[in-house]
């Protein structure tokens, strides 16, 4: 039995989702007449409470388009030091947007409003002008942490007062929605734009959404084309995304429960874990690389994220038996 806890990106489409894809009516999305892409974008705009939305091939592209749309070359963007666009997007902000990245240390991947505001420098001929702040919700390297809503509101208000825009890397914002019990529109209300991955816990094979004001999404459509992200009969995958938004949101609560159970099982073996807020378990284990190799060899697939930490991610292709098996194998390795 293989239990794949490397990431929630590994999910495969269910038979029902595949059926939705097979039966999708398609057009040419670059020409604007793919009915499923148009419907997905309209549905995503309504769900986020933003004016418009754009379907993109990946979360990385959605983030990079947002950075390009909200900045000019030579501007500064401000991120928490563990943020995905800093760690895992191949310096895209520097290459695509020509911006300087400023990192601010937060707590478990979340920015503290006062520390953030102190990092925003006033106009000065010497300085790169800060134009955009990125918040990540949930924060991946922070441990799948959820922004308290009042903190997000403070960040949004404070940035807007200072003339900055705020983009949310909401790759896993649906996990934040389910964990907080708030609506998506409420959670993203403080920010100008949000990217949402359909291909993580929501179970679609490919695709993300970028939502924001109409004029921004109008410009975003052209940036997507420039980056080669204009997809033709994309309705087949948009249909999977629509299915994911309709059927796979509420069930994220099961992933969160299983993550808590996994952490409890590991704690029972004497292993320390970070507090679990959503679908991620960060377990402290000395010699994490070697331990991950042994776990992988035993069929529990995972990544070491540092010398002493392994990340485990629950998702719709991991059931209760998988959690029990993972705990058992950890027990054998630790033993
Ligand atoms: N995260 C992946 C890896 O890239 C690390 C993972 O396994 O967690 N924002 C956040 C917060 C993400 O975690 C990811 C993917 C992305 C953006 C990028 O999404 P894709 O893979 O669709 O480009």
Short mmCIF file of C-alpha atoms and ligand atoms in Angstrom, two decimals:
data_model
loop_
_atom_site.label_atom_id
_atom_site.label_comp_id
_atom_site.label_asym_id
_atom_site.label_seq_id
_atom_site.Cartn_x
_atom_site.Cartn_y
_atom_site.Cartn_z
CA UNK A 1 0.00 0.00 0.00
CA UNK A 2 1.41 3.37 -1.05
CA UNK A 3 0.35 6.47 0.87
CA UNK A 4 1.27 9.62 -1.04
CA UNK A 5 1.68 12.48 1.42
CA UNK A 6 4.14 14.49 -0.70
CA UNK A 7 1.58 17.13 -1.59
CA UNK A 8 -2.10 17.72 -2.29
CA UNK A 9 -0.99 18.36 -5.89
CA UNK A 10 -0.85 14.58 -6.49
CA UNK A 11 -4.61 14.00 -6.52
CA UNK A 12 -6.10 12.32 -9.58
CA UNK A 13 -9.52 13.13 -11.03
CA UNK A 14 -12.38 10.98 -9.70
CA UNK A 15 -14.58 9.05 -12.17
CA UNK A 16 -17.30 11.71 -11.70
CA UNK A 17 -14.85 14.50 -12.46
CA UNK A 18 -13.57 12.62 -15.52
CA UNK A 19 -17.17 12.25 -16.69
CA UNK A 20 -17.64 16.02 -16.38
CA UNK A 21 -14.48 16.47 -18.47
CA UNK A 22 -15.47 13.93 -21.13
CA UNK A 23 -18.84 15.52 -21.63
CA UNK A 24 -17.58 19.13 -21.63
CA UNK A 25 -18.58 21.37 -24.49
CA UNK A 26 -15.53 23.30 -25.66
CA UNK A 27 -14.57 26.22 -27.87
CA UNK A 28 -11.37 28.25 -28.33
CA UNK A 29 -10.63 30.10 -25.13
CA UNK A 30 -8.06 32.42 -26.71
CA UNK A 31 -10.86 33.54 -29.02
CA UNK A 32 -13.11 33.83 -25.97
CA UNK A 33 -15.73 31.26 -26.91
CA UNK A 34 -15.04 28.27 -24.70
CA UNK A 35 -18.26 27.91 -22.69
CA UNK A 36 -16.69 26.03 -19.76
CA UNK A 37 -13.82 28.52 -19.37
CA UNK A 38 -16.28 31.40 -19.47
CA UNK A 39 -18.57 29.71 -16.96
CA UNK A 40 -15.68 28.84 -14.62
CA UNK A 41 -14.43 32.43 -14.69
CA UNK A 42 -17.93 33.82 -14.01
CA UNK A 43 -18.49 31.33 -11.18
CA UNK A 44 -15.09 32.10 -9.64
CA UNK A 45 -15.76 35.84 -9.80
CA UNK A 46 -19.08 35.33 -8.03
CA UNK A 47 -17.57 33.05 -5.36
CA UNK A 48 -14.70 35.43 -4.60
CA UNK A 49 -16.92 38.52 -4.73
CA UNK A 50 -14.45 40.07 -7.19
CA UNK A 51 -15.45 41.72 -10.48
CA UNK A 52 -13.75 39.22 -12.78
CA UNK A 53 -11.61 36.09 -12.91
CA UNK A 54 -9.15 34.39 -15.25
CA UNK A 55 -8.38 30.68 -15.66
CA UNK A 56 -4.63 30.01 -15.65
CA UNK A 57 -2.56 26.84 -16.18
CA UNK A 58 -0.96 26.97 -12.71
CA UNK A 59 -0.81 28.75 -9.38
CA UNK A 60 2.66 29.97 -10.22
CA UNK A 61 1.41 31.65 -13.38
CA UNK A 62 -1.55 33.21 -11.54
CA UNK A 63 0.80 34.71 -8.93
CA UNK A 64 3.25 35.95 -11.53
CA UNK A 65 0.50 37.55 -13.61
CA UNK A 66 -0.77 39.33 -10.49
CA UNK A 67 2.71 40.67 -9.71
CA UNK A 68 3.09 41.85 -13.34
CA UNK A 69 -0.30 43.57 -13.27
CA UNK A 70 0.21 45.41 -9.96
CA UNK A 71 3.81 46.63 -10.44
CA UNK A 72 6.19 48.49 -12.74
CA UNK A 73 9.80 47.41 -13.31
CA UNK A 74 11.93 48.81 -10.47
CA UNK A 75 9.15 48.56 -7.88
CA UNK A 76 9.43 46.55 -4.70
CA UNK A 77 7.15 43.70 -3.63
CA UNK A 78 6.97 42.67 0.03
CA UNK A 79 6.49 39.08 1.14
CA UNK A 80 6.81 36.99 4.28
CA UNK A 81 10.19 35.23 4.31
CA UNK A 82 8.64 31.78 3.74
CA UNK A 83 6.38 32.87 0.85
CA UNK A 84 5.93 30.55 -2.15
CA UNK A 85 6.67 33.21 -4.83
CA UNK A 86 10.04 33.79 -3.14
CA UNK A 87 11.00 30.15 -2.54
CA UNK A 88 9.47 28.20 -5.38
CA UNK A 89 8.73 30.37 -8.42
CA UNK A 90 12.18 30.39 -10.00
CA UNK A 91 12.77 34.15 -9.48
CA UNK A 92 9.77 34.84 -11.73
CA UNK A 93 9.06 38.21 -10.14
CA UNK A 94 12.56 39.44 -11.03
CA UNK A 95 12.48 38.03 -14.56
CA UNK A 96 8.88 38.68 -15.62
CA UNK A 97 8.14 41.88 -13.71
CA UNK A 98 11.61 43.30 -13.05
CA UNK A 99 10.79 43.95 -9.41
CA UNK A 100 12.84 43.77 -6.24
CA UNK A 101 11.70 41.34 -3.56
CA UNK A 102 11.73 42.45 0.06
CA UNK A 103 11.27 39.76 2.71
CA UNK A 104 9.73 40.38 6.11
CA UNK A 105 9.98 37.83 8.89
CA UNK A 106 6.58 36.79 10.22
CA UNK A 107 5.25 34.08 12.47
CA UNK A 108 4.53 30.66 10.91
CA UNK A 109 4.36 32.20 7.43
CA UNK A 110 1.95 34.99 8.41
CA UNK A 111 2.88 38.68 8.20
CA UNK A 112 2.49 40.82 11.28
CA UNK A 113 0.81 44.11 10.22
CA UNK A 114 3.06 46.45 12.26
CA UNK A 115 6.29 44.76 11.13
CA UNK A 116 5.01 44.90 7.56
CA UNK A 117 4.06 48.58 7.71
CA UNK A 118 7.48 49.42 9.19
CA UNK A 119 9.06 47.84 6.09
CA UNK A 120 7.11 50.07 3.67
CA UNK A 121 9.41 52.99 2.90
CA UNK A 122 8.11 56.44 1.95
CA UNK A 123 8.98 57.99 -1.41
CA UNK A 124 12.68 58.71 -1.70
CA UNK A 125 14.81 59.05 -4.82
CA UNK A 126 17.07 56.28 -3.49
CA UNK A 127 14.44 53.67 -2.78
CA UNK A 128 12.65 51.07 -4.83
CA UNK A 129 8.99 52.04 -4.46
CA UNK A 130 6.90 49.42 -2.69
CA UNK A 131 3.84 48.68 -4.81
CA UNK A 132 2.52 45.29 -3.74
CA UNK A 133 2.27 43.09 -0.66
CA UNK A 134 1.67 39.34 -1.01
CA UNK A 135 -0.07 37.33 1.68
CA UNK A 136 -0.25 33.53 1.55
CA UNK A 137 -3.42 31.90 2.92
CA UNK A 138 -2.98 29.17 3.94
CA UNK A 139 0.77 29.60 4.40
CA UNK A 140 2.46 26.50 3.02
CA UNK A 141 5.92 26.66 4.63
CA UNK A 142 4.28 28.21 7.68
CA UNK A 143 2.59 24.83 8.27
CA UNK A 144 -0.74 25.29 6.46
CA UNK A 145 -1.57 28.22 8.72
CA UNK A 146 -4.67 30.38 8.35
CA UNK A 147 -4.61 34.20 8.59
CA UNK A 148 -6.86 35.47 11.38
CA UNK A 149 -9.41 37.58 9.48
CA UNK A 150 -8.79 40.72 11.56
CA UNK A 151 -5.07 40.53 10.69
CA UNK A 152 -5.87 40.29 6.98
CA UNK A 153 -8.20 43.26 7.33
CA UNK A 154 -5.50 45.30 9.09
CA UNK A 155 -2.99 44.41 6.36
CA UNK A 156 -5.47 45.30 3.59
CA UNK A 157 -6.49 48.61 5.18
CA UNK A 158 -2.93 49.62 6.09
CA UNK A 159 -1.57 48.83 2.63
CA UNK A 160 -4.40 50.65 0.87
CA UNK A 161 -3.89 53.74 3.09
CA UNK A 162 -0.24 53.69 1.97
CA UNK A 163 -1.14 53.30 -1.71
CA UNK A 164 -0.09 49.63 -2.02
CA UNK A 165 -2.04 46.75 -3.50
CA UNK A 166 -2.43 43.37 -1.81
CA UNK A 167 -2.44 40.04 -3.64
CA UNK A 168 -3.34 36.81 -1.85
CA UNK A 169 -1.55 33.63 -2.90
CA UNK A 170 -4.63 31.61 -2.10
CA UNK A 171 -3.41 28.34 -3.59
CA UNK A 172 -5.08 26.73 -0.56
CA UNK A 173 -7.52 29.48 0.38
CA UNK A 174 -10.38 26.95 0.28
CA UNK A 175 -8.68 25.16 3.17
CA UNK A 176 -8.71 28.49 5.03
CA UNK A 177 -12.40 28.92 4.14
CA UNK A 178 -13.31 25.49 5.51
CA UNK A 179 -11.11 25.86 8.62
CA UNK A 180 -12.50 29.31 9.47
CA UNK A 181 -16.14 28.68 8.54
CA UNK A 182 -16.17 31.99 6.63
CA UNK A 183 -17.21 32.41 3.01
CA UNK A 184 -14.57 32.77 0.30
CA UNK A 185 -15.80 36.30 -0.45
CA UNK A 186 -15.37 37.26 3.23
CA UNK A 187 -11.88 35.80 3.44
CA UNK A 188 -10.63 37.60 0.32
CA UNK A 189 -12.50 40.87 0.88
CA UNK A 190 -9.43 42.70 2.33
CA UNK A 191 -7.23 41.93 -0.72
CA UNK A 192 -7.27 43.30 -4.27
CA UNK A 193 -6.64 40.01 -6.04
CA UNK A 194 -6.41 36.32 -5.22
CA UNK A 195 -5.03 33.21 -6.92
CA UNK A 196 -6.73 29.90 -6.13
CA UNK A 197 -5.43 26.45 -7.12
CA UNK A 198 -7.99 23.99 -8.43
CA UNK A 199 -5.37 21.25 -8.69
CA UNK A 200 -4.44 20.87 -5.03
CA UNK A 201 -6.92 19.72 -2.38
CA UNK A 202 -9.81 20.46 -4.73
CA UNK A 203 -8.69 17.55 -6.91
CA UNK A 204 -8.68 18.97 -10.45
CA UNK A 205 -5.80 17.74 -12.63
CA UNK A 206 -4.66 21.21 -13.76
CA UNK A 207 -5.48 24.86 -13.30
CA UNK A 208 -5.81 27.91 -11.12
CA UNK A 209 -7.95 31.01 -10.91
CA UNK A 210 -6.88 34.64 -10.65
CA UNK A 211 -9.68 36.94 -9.45
CA UNK A 212 -9.68 40.71 -9.05
CA UNK A 213 -11.01 43.99 -10.44
CA UNK A 214 -12.23 44.04 -14.07
CA UNK A 215 -9.47 46.29 -15.40
CA UNK A 216 -6.78 44.17 -13.73
CA UNK A 217 -8.17 40.91 -15.15
CA UNK A 218 -8.40 42.58 -18.59
CA UNK A 219 -4.64 43.26 -18.41
CA UNK A 220 -4.03 39.84 -16.83
CA UNK A 221 -5.54 38.12 -19.89
CA UNK A 222 -2.89 39.70 -22.08
CA UNK A 223 -0.05 38.86 -19.66
CA UNK A 224 -1.29 35.25 -19.62
CA UNK A 225 -1.05 35.23 -23.43
CA UNK A 226 2.44 36.73 -23.30
CA UNK A 227 3.55 33.95 -20.94
CA UNK A 228 2.13 31.29 -23.26
CA UNK A 229 -0.76 30.52 -20.95
CA UNK A 230 -3.52 31.07 -23.51
CA UNK A 231 -5.06 27.60 -23.83
CA UNK A 232 -7.38 26.65 -26.65
CA UNK A 233 -9.94 23.88 -25.93
CA UNK A 234 -9.28 24.42 -22.24
CA UNK A 235 -12.91 23.71 -21.44
CA UNK A 236 -12.00 20.08 -20.75
CA UNK A 237 -9.91 21.13 -17.76
CA UNK A 238 -12.16 24.07 -16.87
CA UNK A 239 -14.97 21.51 -16.52
CA UNK A 240 -12.82 19.68 -13.96
CA UNK A 241 -12.29 22.96 -12.12
CA UNK A 242 -16.02 23.70 -12.09
CA UNK A 243 -16.66 20.19 -10.75
CA UNK A 244 -14.00 20.74 -8.06
CA UNK A 245 -15.56 24.02 -6.88
CA UNK A 246 -19.03 22.46 -6.79
CA UNK A 247 -18.19 19.15 -5.11
CA UNK A 248 -14.81 19.16 -3.40
CA UNK A 249 -14.77 22.15 -1.06
CA UNK A 250 -16.74 20.95 2.00
CA UNK A 251 -14.87 17.64 2.03
CA UNK A 252 -11.59 19.46 2.79
CA UNK A 253 -12.77 19.15 6.41
CA UNK A 254 -11.99 15.40 6.13
CA UNK A 255 -8.41 16.23 5.08
CA UNK A 256 -8.08 18.54 8.09
CA UNK A 257 -9.42 15.86 10.46
CA UNK A 258 -7.03 13.28 9.00
CA UNK A 259 -4.09 15.70 9.35
CA UNK A 260 -4.97 16.15 13.05
CA UNK A 261 -5.24 12.36 13.47
CA UNK A 262 -1.92 11.85 11.72
CA UNK A 263 -0.26 14.41 14.00
CA UNK A 264 -1.81 12.77 17.07
CA UNK A 265 -0.50 9.38 15.92
CA UNK A 266 3.00 10.78 15.42
CA UNK A 267 2.87 12.55 18.79
CA UNK A 268 1.98 9.16 20.27
CA UNK A 269 5.31 7.88 18.89
CA UNK A 270 7.10 10.72 20.68
CA UNK A 271 7.54 12.84 17.53
CA UNK A 272 6.88 16.58 17.75
CA UNK A 273 4.63 18.27 15.21
CA UNK A 274 3.72 21.88 14.54
CA UNK A 275 0.13 22.77 15.46
CA UNK A 276 -2.14 21.51 12.66
CA UNK A 277 -4.58 24.11 11.29
CA UNK A 278 -5.49 22.60 7.92
CA UNK A 279 -4.14 19.72 5.81
CA UNK A 280 -0.41 19.89 6.59
CA UNK A 281 1.64 18.14 9.23
CA UNK A 282 5.22 19.25 9.79
CA UNK A 283 6.95 16.62 11.85
CA UNK A 284 10.28 17.21 13.57
CA UNK A 285 12.63 14.32 12.97
CA UNK A 286 16.44 14.36 13.17
CA UNK A 287 18.11 13.32 9.90
CA UNK A 288 14.94 14.19 7.98
CA UNK A 289 16.43 13.45 4.52
CA UNK A 290 17.48 9.92 5.48
CA UNK A 291 14.19 9.31 7.31
CA UNK A 292 12.22 10.48 4.25
CA UNK A 293 14.18 8.05 2.07
CA UNK A 294 13.29 5.15 4.36
CA UNK A 295 9.64 6.24 4.50
CA UNK A 296 9.51 6.50 0.71
CA UNK A 297 11.06 3.04 0.37
CA UNK A 298 8.33 1.70 2.68
CA UNK A 299 5.59 3.31 0.55
CA UNK A 300 4.92 6.42 2.63
CA UNK A 301 5.82 9.15 0.17
CA UNK A 302 6.88 12.49 1.67
CA UNK A 303 9.41 15.31 1.41
CA UNK A 304 12.01 16.49 3.89
CA UNK A 305 11.80 20.29 3.93
CA UNK A 306 14.87 20.84 6.08
CA UNK A 307 17.46 18.84 8.04
CA UNK A 308 14.98 18.13 10.79
CA UNK A 309 11.47 18.49 9.32
CA UNK A 310 9.28 16.36 7.06
CA UNK A 311 6.10 17.73 5.50
CA UNK A 312 3.04 15.47 5.20
CA UNK A 313 -0.01 16.68 3.28
CA UNK A 314 -3.45 15.08 3.41
CA UNK A 315 -5.80 15.18 0.42
CA UNK A 316 -8.72 13.42 -1.22
CA UNK A 317 -6.69 10.38 -2.26
CA UNK A 318 -5.64 9.58 1.34
CA UNK A 319 -8.17 7.72 3.49
CA UNK A 320 -8.25 6.64 7.14
CA UNK A 321 -6.40 3.41 6.34
CA UNK A 322 -3.65 5.48 4.71
CA UNK A 323 -3.24 7.57 7.86
CA UNK A 324 -3.04 4.43 10.02
CA UNK A 325 -0.47 2.94 7.65
CA UNK A 326 1.64 6.13 7.70
CA UNK A 327 1.70 6.16 11.51
CA UNK A 328 2.64 2.46 11.55
CA UNK A 329 5.55 2.99 9.14
CA UNK A 330 6.77 6.04 11.07
CA UNK A 331 6.71 3.80 14.17
CA UNK A 332 8.89 1.22 12.42
CA UNK A 333 11.35 3.87 11.21
CA UNK A 334 11.57 5.65 14.53
CA UNK A 335 11.86 2.30 16.29
N1 LIG B 1 3.16 24.30 -3.98
C1 LIG B 1 3.78 23.01 -4.18
C2 LIG B 1 5.28 23.18 -4.42
O1 LIG B 1 5.51 24.16 -5.36
C3 LIG B 1 6.05 23.53 -3.19
C4 LIG B 1 3.48 22.13 -2.99
O2 LIG B 1 3.68 20.91 -3.12
O3 LIG B 1 3.05 22.63 -1.94
N2 LIG B 1 1.30 28.92 -4.00
C5 LIG B 1 1.42 28.03 -3.00
C6 LIG B 1 1.19 28.47 -1.60
C7 LIG B 1 1.77 26.70 -3.29
O4 LIG B 1 1.93 25.85 -2.28
C8 LIG B 1 1.98 26.33 -4.63
C9 LIG B 1 2.42 24.92 -4.98
C10 LIG B 1 1.83 27.29 -5.63
C11 LIG B 1 1.50 28.58 -5.27
C12 LIG B 1 2.10 27.00 -7.08
O5 LIG B 1 1.12 26.23 -7.67
P1 LIG B 1 1.42 25.45 -9.04
O6 LIG B 1 2.14 24.20 -8.65
O7 LIG B 1 0.06 25.20 -9.60
O8 LIG B 1 2.24 26.32 -9.91
#
